[in-house]
mmCIF file of C-alpha atoms and ligand atoms in Angstrom:
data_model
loop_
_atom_site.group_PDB
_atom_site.id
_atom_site.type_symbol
_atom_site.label_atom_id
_atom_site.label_comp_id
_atom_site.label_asym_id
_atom_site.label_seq_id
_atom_site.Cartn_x
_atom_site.Cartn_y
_atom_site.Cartn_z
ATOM 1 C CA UNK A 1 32.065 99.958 137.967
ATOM 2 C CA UNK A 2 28.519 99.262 136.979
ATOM 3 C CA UNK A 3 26.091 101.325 138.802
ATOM 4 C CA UNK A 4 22.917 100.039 140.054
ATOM 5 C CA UNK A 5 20.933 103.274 141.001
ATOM 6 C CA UNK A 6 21.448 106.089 137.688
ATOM 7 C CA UNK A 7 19.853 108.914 138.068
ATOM 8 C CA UNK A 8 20.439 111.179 134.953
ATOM 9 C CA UNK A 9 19.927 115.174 134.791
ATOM 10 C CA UNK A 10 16.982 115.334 136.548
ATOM 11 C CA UNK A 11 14.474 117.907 136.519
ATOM 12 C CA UNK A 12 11.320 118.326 138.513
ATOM 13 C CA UNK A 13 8.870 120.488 140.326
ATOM 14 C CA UNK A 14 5.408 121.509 141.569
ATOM 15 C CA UNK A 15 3.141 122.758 139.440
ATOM 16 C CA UNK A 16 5.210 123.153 136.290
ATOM 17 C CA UNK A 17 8.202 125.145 138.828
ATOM 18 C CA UNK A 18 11.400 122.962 138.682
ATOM 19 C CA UNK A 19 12.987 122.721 141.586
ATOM 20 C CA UNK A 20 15.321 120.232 140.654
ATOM 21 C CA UNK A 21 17.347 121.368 137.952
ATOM 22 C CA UNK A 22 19.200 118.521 135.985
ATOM 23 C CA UNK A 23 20.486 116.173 138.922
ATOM 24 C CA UNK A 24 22.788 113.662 138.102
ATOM 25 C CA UNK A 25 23.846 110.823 140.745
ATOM 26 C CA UNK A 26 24.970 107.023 140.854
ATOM 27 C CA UNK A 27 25.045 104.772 143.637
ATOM 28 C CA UNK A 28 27.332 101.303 143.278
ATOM 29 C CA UNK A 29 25.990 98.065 144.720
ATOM 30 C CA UNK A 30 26.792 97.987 148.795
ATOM 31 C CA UNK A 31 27.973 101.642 148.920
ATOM 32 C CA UNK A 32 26.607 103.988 151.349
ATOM 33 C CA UNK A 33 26.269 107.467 149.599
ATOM 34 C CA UNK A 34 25.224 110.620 150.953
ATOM 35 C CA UNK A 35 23.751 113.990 149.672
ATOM 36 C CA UNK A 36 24.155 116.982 151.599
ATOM 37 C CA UNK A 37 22.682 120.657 150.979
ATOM 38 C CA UNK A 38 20.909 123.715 152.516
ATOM 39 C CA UNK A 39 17.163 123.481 153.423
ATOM 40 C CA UNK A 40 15.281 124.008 149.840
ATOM 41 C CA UNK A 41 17.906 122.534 148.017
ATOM 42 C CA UNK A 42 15.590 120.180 146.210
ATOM 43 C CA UNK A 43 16.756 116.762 148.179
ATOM 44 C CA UNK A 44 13.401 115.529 149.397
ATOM 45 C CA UNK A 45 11.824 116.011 145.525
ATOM 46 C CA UNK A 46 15.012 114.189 144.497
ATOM 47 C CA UNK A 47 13.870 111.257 146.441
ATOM 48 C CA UNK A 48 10.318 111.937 145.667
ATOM 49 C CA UNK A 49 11.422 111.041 142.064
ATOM 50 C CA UNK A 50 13.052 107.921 143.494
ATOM 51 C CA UNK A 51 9.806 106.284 144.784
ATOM 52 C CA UNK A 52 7.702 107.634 142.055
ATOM 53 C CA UNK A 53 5.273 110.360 144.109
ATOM 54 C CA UNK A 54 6.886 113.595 141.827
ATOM 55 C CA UNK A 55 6.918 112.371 138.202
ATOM 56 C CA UNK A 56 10.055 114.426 136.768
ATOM 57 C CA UNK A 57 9.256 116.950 134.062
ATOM 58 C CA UNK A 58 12.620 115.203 131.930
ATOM 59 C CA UNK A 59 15.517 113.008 132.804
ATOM 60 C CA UNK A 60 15.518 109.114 133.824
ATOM 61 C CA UNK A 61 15.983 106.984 136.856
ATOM 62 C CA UNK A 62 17.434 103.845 135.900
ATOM 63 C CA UNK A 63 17.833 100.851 138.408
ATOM 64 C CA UNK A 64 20.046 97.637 137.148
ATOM 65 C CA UNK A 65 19.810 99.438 133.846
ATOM 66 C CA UNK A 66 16.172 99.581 133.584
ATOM 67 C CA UNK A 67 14.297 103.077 133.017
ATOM 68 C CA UNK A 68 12.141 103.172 135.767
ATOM 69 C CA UNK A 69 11.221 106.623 136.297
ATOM 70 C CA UNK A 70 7.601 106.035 135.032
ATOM 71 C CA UNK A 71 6.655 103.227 137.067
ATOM 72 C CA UNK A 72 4.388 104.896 139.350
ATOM 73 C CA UNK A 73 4.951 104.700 143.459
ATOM 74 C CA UNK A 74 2.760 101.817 144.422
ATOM 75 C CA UNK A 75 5.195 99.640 141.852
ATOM 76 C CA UNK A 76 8.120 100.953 142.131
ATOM 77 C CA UNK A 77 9.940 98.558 145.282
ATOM 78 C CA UNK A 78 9.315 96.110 142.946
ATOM 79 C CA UNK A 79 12.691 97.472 140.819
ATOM 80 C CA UNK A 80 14.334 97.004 144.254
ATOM 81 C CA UNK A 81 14.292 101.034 145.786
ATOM 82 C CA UNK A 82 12.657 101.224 149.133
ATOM 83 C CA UNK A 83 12.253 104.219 150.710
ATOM 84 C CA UNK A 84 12.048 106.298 154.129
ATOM 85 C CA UNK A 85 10.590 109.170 153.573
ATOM 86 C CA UNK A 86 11.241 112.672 155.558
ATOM 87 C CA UNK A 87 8.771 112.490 158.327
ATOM 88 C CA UNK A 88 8.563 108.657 158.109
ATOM 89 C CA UNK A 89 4.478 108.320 156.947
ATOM 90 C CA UNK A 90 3.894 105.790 159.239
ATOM 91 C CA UNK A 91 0.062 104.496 160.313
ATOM 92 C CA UNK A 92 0.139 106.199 163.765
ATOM 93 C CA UNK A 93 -3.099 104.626 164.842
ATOM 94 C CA UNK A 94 -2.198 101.065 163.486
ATOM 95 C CA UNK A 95 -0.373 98.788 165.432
ATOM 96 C CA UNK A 96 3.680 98.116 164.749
ATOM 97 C CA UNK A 97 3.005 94.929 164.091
ATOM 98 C CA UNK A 98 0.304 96.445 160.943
ATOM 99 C CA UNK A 99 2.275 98.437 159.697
ATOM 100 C CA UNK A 100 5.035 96.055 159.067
ATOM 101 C CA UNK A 101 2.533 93.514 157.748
ATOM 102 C CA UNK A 102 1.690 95.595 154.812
ATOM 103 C CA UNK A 103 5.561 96.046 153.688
ATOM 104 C CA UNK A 104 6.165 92.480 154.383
ATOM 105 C CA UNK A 105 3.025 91.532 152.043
ATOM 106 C CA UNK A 106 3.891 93.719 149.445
ATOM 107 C CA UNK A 107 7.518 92.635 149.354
ATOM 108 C CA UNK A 108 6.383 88.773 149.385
ATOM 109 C CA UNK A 109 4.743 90.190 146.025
ATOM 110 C CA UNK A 110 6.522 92.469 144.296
ATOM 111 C CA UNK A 111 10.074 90.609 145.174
ATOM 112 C CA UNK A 112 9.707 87.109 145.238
ATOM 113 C CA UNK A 113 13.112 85.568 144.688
ATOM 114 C CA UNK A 114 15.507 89.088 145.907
ATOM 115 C CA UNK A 115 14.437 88.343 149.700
ATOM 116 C CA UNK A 116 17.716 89.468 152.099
ATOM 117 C CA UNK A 117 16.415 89.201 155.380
ATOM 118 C CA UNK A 118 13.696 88.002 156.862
ATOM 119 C CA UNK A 119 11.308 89.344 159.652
ATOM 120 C CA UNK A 120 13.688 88.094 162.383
ATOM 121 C CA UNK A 121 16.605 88.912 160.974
ATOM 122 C CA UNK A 122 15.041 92.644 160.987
ATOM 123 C CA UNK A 123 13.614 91.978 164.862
ATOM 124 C CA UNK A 124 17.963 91.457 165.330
ATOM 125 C CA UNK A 125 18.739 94.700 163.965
ATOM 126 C CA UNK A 126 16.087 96.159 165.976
ATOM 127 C CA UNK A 127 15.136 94.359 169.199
ATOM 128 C CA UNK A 128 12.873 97.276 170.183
ATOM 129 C CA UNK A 129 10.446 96.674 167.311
ATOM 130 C CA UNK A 130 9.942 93.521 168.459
ATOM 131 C CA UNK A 131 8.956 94.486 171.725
ATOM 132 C CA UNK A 132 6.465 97.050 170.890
ATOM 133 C CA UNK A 133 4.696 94.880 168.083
ATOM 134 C CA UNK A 134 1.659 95.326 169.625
ATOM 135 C CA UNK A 135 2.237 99.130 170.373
ATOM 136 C CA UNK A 136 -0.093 101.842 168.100
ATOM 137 C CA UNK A 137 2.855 103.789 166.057
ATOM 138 C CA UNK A 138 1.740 106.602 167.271
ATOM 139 C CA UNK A 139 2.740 106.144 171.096
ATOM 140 C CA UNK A 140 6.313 105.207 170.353
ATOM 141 C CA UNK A 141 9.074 107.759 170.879
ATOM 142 C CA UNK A 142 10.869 109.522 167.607
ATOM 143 C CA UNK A 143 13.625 106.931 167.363
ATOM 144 C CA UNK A 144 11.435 104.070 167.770
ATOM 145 C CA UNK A 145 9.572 105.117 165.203
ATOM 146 C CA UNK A 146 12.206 105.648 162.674
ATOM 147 C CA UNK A 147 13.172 102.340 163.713
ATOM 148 C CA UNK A 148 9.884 100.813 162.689
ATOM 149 C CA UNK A 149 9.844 103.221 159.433
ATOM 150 C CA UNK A 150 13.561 101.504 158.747
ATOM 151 C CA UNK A 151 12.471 98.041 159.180
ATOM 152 C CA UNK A 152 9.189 98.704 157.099
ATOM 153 C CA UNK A 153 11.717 99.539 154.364
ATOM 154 C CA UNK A 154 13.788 96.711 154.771
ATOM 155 C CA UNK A 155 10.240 94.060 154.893
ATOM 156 C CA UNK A 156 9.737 95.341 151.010
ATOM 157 C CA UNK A 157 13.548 93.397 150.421
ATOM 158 C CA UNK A 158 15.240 96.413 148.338
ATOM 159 C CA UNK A 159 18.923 96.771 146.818
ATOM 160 C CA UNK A 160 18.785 100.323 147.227
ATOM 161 C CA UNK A 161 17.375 101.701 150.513
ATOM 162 C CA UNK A 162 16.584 105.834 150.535
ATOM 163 C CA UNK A 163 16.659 107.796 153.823
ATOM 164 C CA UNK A 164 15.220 111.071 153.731
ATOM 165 C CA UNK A 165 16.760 112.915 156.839
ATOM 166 C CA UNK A 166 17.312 110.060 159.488
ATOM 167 C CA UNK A 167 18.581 111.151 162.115
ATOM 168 C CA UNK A 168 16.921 114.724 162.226
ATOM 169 C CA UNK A 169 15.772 115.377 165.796
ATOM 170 C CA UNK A 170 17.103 111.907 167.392
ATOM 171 C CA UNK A 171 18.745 111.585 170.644
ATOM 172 C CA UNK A 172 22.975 110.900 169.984
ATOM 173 C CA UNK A 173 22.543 107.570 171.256
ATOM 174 C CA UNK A 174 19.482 106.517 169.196
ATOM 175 C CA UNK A 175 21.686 108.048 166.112
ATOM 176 C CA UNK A 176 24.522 105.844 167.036
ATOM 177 C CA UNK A 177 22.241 102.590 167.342
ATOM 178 C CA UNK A 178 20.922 103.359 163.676
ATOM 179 C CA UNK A 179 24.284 104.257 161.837
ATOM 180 C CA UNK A 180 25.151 101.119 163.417
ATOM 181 C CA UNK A 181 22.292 98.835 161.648
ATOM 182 C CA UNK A 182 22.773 100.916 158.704
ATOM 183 C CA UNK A 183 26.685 99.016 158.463
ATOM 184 C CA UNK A 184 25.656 95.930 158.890
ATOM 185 C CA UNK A 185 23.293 96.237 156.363
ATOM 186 C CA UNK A 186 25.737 97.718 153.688
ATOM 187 C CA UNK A 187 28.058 94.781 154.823
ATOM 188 C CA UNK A 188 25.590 92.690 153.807
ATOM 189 C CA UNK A 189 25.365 94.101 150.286
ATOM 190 C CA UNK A 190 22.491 96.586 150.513
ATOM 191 C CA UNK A 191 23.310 99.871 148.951
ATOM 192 C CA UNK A 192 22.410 103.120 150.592
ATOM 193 C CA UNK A 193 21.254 106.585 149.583
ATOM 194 C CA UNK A 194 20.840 108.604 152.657
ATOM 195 C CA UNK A 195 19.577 112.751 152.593
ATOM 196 C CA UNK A 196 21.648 114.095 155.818
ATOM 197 C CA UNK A 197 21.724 117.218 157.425
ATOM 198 C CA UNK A 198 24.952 116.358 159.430
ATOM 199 C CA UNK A 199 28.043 116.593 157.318
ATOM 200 C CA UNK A 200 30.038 114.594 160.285
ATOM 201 C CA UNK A 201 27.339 111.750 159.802
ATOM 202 C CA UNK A 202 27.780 112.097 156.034
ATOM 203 C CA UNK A 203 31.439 112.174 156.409
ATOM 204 C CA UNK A 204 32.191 109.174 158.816
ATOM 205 C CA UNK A 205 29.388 106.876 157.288
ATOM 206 C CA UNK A 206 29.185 107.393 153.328
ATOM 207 C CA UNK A 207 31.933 106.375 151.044
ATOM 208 C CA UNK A 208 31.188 109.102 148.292
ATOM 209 C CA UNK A 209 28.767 112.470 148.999
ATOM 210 C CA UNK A 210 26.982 114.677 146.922
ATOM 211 C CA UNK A 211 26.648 118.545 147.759
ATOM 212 C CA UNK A 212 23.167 120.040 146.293
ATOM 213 C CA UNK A 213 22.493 123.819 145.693
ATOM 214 C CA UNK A 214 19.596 125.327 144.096
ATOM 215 C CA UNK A 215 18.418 121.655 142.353
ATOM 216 C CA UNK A 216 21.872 120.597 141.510
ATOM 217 C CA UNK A 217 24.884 118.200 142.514
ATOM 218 C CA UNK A 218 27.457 120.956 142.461
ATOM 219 C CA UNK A 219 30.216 118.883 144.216
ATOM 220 C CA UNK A 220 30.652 115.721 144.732
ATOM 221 C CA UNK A 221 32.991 114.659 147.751
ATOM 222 C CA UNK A 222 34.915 110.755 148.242
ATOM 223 C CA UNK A 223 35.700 109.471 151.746
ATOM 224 C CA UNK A 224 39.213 111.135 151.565
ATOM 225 C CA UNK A 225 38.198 114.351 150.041
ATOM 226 C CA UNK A 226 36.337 115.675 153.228
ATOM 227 C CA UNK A 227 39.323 117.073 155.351
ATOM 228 C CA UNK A 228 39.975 119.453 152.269
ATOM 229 C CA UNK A 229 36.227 120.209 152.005
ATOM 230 C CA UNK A 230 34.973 121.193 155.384
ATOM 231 C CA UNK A 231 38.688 123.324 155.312
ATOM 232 C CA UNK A 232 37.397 125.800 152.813
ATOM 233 C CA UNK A 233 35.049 128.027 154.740
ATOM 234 C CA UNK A 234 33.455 129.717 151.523
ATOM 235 C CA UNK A 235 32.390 126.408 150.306
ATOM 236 C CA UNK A 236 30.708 125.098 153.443
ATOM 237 C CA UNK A 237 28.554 128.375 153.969
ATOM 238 C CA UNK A 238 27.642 128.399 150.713
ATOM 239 C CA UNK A 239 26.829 125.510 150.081
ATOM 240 C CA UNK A 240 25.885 123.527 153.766
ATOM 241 C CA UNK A 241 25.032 127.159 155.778
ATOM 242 C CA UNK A 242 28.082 126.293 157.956
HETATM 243 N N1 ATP B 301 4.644 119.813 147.614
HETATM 244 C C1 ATP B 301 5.259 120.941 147.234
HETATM 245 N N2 ATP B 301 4.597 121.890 146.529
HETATM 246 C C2 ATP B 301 5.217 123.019 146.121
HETATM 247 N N3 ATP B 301 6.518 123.306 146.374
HETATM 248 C C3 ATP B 301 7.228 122.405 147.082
HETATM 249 C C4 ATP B 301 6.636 121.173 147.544
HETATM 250 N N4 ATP B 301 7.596 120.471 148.213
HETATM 251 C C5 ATP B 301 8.705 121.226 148.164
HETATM 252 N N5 ATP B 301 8.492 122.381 147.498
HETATM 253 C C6 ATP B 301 9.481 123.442 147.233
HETATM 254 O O1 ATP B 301 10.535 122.872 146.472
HETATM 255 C C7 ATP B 301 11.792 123.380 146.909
HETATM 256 C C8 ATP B 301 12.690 122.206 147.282
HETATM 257 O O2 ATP B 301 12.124 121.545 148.402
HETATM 258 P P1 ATP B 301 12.650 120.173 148.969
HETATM 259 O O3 ATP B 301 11.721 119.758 150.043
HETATM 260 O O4 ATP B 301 12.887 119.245 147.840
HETATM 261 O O5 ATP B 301 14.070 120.614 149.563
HETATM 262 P P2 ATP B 301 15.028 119.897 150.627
HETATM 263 O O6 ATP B 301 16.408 120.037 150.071
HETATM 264 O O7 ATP B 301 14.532 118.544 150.926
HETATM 265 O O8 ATP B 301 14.887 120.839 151.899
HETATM 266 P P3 ATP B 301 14.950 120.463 153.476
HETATM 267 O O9 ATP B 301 16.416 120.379 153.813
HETATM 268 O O10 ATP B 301 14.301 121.641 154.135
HETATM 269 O O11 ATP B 301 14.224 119.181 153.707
HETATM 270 C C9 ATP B 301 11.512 124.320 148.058
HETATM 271 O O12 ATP B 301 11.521 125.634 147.536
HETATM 272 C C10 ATP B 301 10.117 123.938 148.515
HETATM 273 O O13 ATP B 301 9.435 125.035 149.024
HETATM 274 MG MG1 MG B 302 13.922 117.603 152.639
#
């Protein structure tokens, strides 16, 4: 298997503090893989690496084999990672329809030639955008919002898309309507990194997971392996606080 997403030992912090303490991780092309962990783990830096906002104190990111972890945030979809970030950074004020036009301009720059789907092919995965282009962010409800922050991702045309906590404070069916998008999209060769708080999400969705403590993969967990996992008590409160 050739990898397309490497990341390799990993450290990095705030303010000269690591946090994130030698992380290794791959993701294959079209494979959905999670990474679980307790609050403070060090996930959200991990993926703050990722997109280039925390430059990491040592260790690489490599994408298709290229070291990337110094191309700085504004440049770094152009190596094909798009991210969601915890919390979504959307333009509240701006209209949907604005805030998708900047992702779909800077993906008609930095990807020419790697386009997957086009603006209605993302309006299909998510009729509701379409219906509240002319909306302000800001009035939309949670999941509507995380659907616009999805399809934002998905206008810069990455192989590799990051979620940073997805489905944190959604409504079960909103969940459902997202994990559902997030399939097709795998299915049609898009890999997937996604930070979840829900180890059944992680389970039924991901084909490989990661478990982070304290900064590091300490485990990591294949589609078959999770039966065993969530068996042995000690590991789950120590490592996902039950
Ligand atoms: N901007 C920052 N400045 C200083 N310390 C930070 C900053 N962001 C995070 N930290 C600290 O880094 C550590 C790891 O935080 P991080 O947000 O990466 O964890 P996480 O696994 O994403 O947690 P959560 O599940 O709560 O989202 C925590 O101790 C946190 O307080
Ligand atoms: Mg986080």
């Amino acid at each position: 298997m050739n990898p397309m997403l490497v990341v390799d030992n990993l450290r990095a912090g705030y303010a000269g503090v690591p946090v994130v303490h030698g992380a290794s991780l791959h993701v294959a092309r079209g494979e959905i893989v999670s990474i679980i962990g307790a609050n403070g783990a060090g996930k959200s830096t991990l993926v703050a690496c990722l997109c280039g906002l925390v430059q990491p104190m040592s260790g690489r990111v490599m994408m298709d084999g290229r070291d990337v972890t110094a191309v700085p945030a504004h440049r770094r979809q152009a190596s094909g990672i798009a991210v969601v970030l915890e919390g979504r950074h959307l333009f509240p004020e701006l209209s949907v329809r604005d805030n998708l036009a900047i992702a779909e301009a800077t993906g008609e720059r930095q990807r020419r030639g790697h386009r997957r789907l086009t603006r209605d092919e993302v309006f299909e995965l998510f009729p509701v955008v379409r219906e509240r282009l002319a909306s302000p962010v800001g009035l939309l409800s949670g999941g509507q919002q995380q659907m616009v922050a999805i399809a934002r991702a998905l206008l810069l045309q990455p192989d590799l898309l990051v979620l940073d906590e997805l489905t944190t404070g959604l409504a079960p069916i909103v969940v459902k309507d997202i994990l559902n998008v997030l399939t097709r999209l795998r299915d049609r060769g898009l890999s997937l990194l996604l930070v979840e708080q829900s180890i059944r999400i992680a389970a039924d969705l991901s084909d490989r997971s990661y478990v982070m403590s304290v900064g590091r993969m300490v485990h990591e967990v294949g589609a078959d392996d999770w039966p065993r996992l969530l068996a042995d008590d000690a590991l789950v409160k120590a490592y996902l606080h039950g």
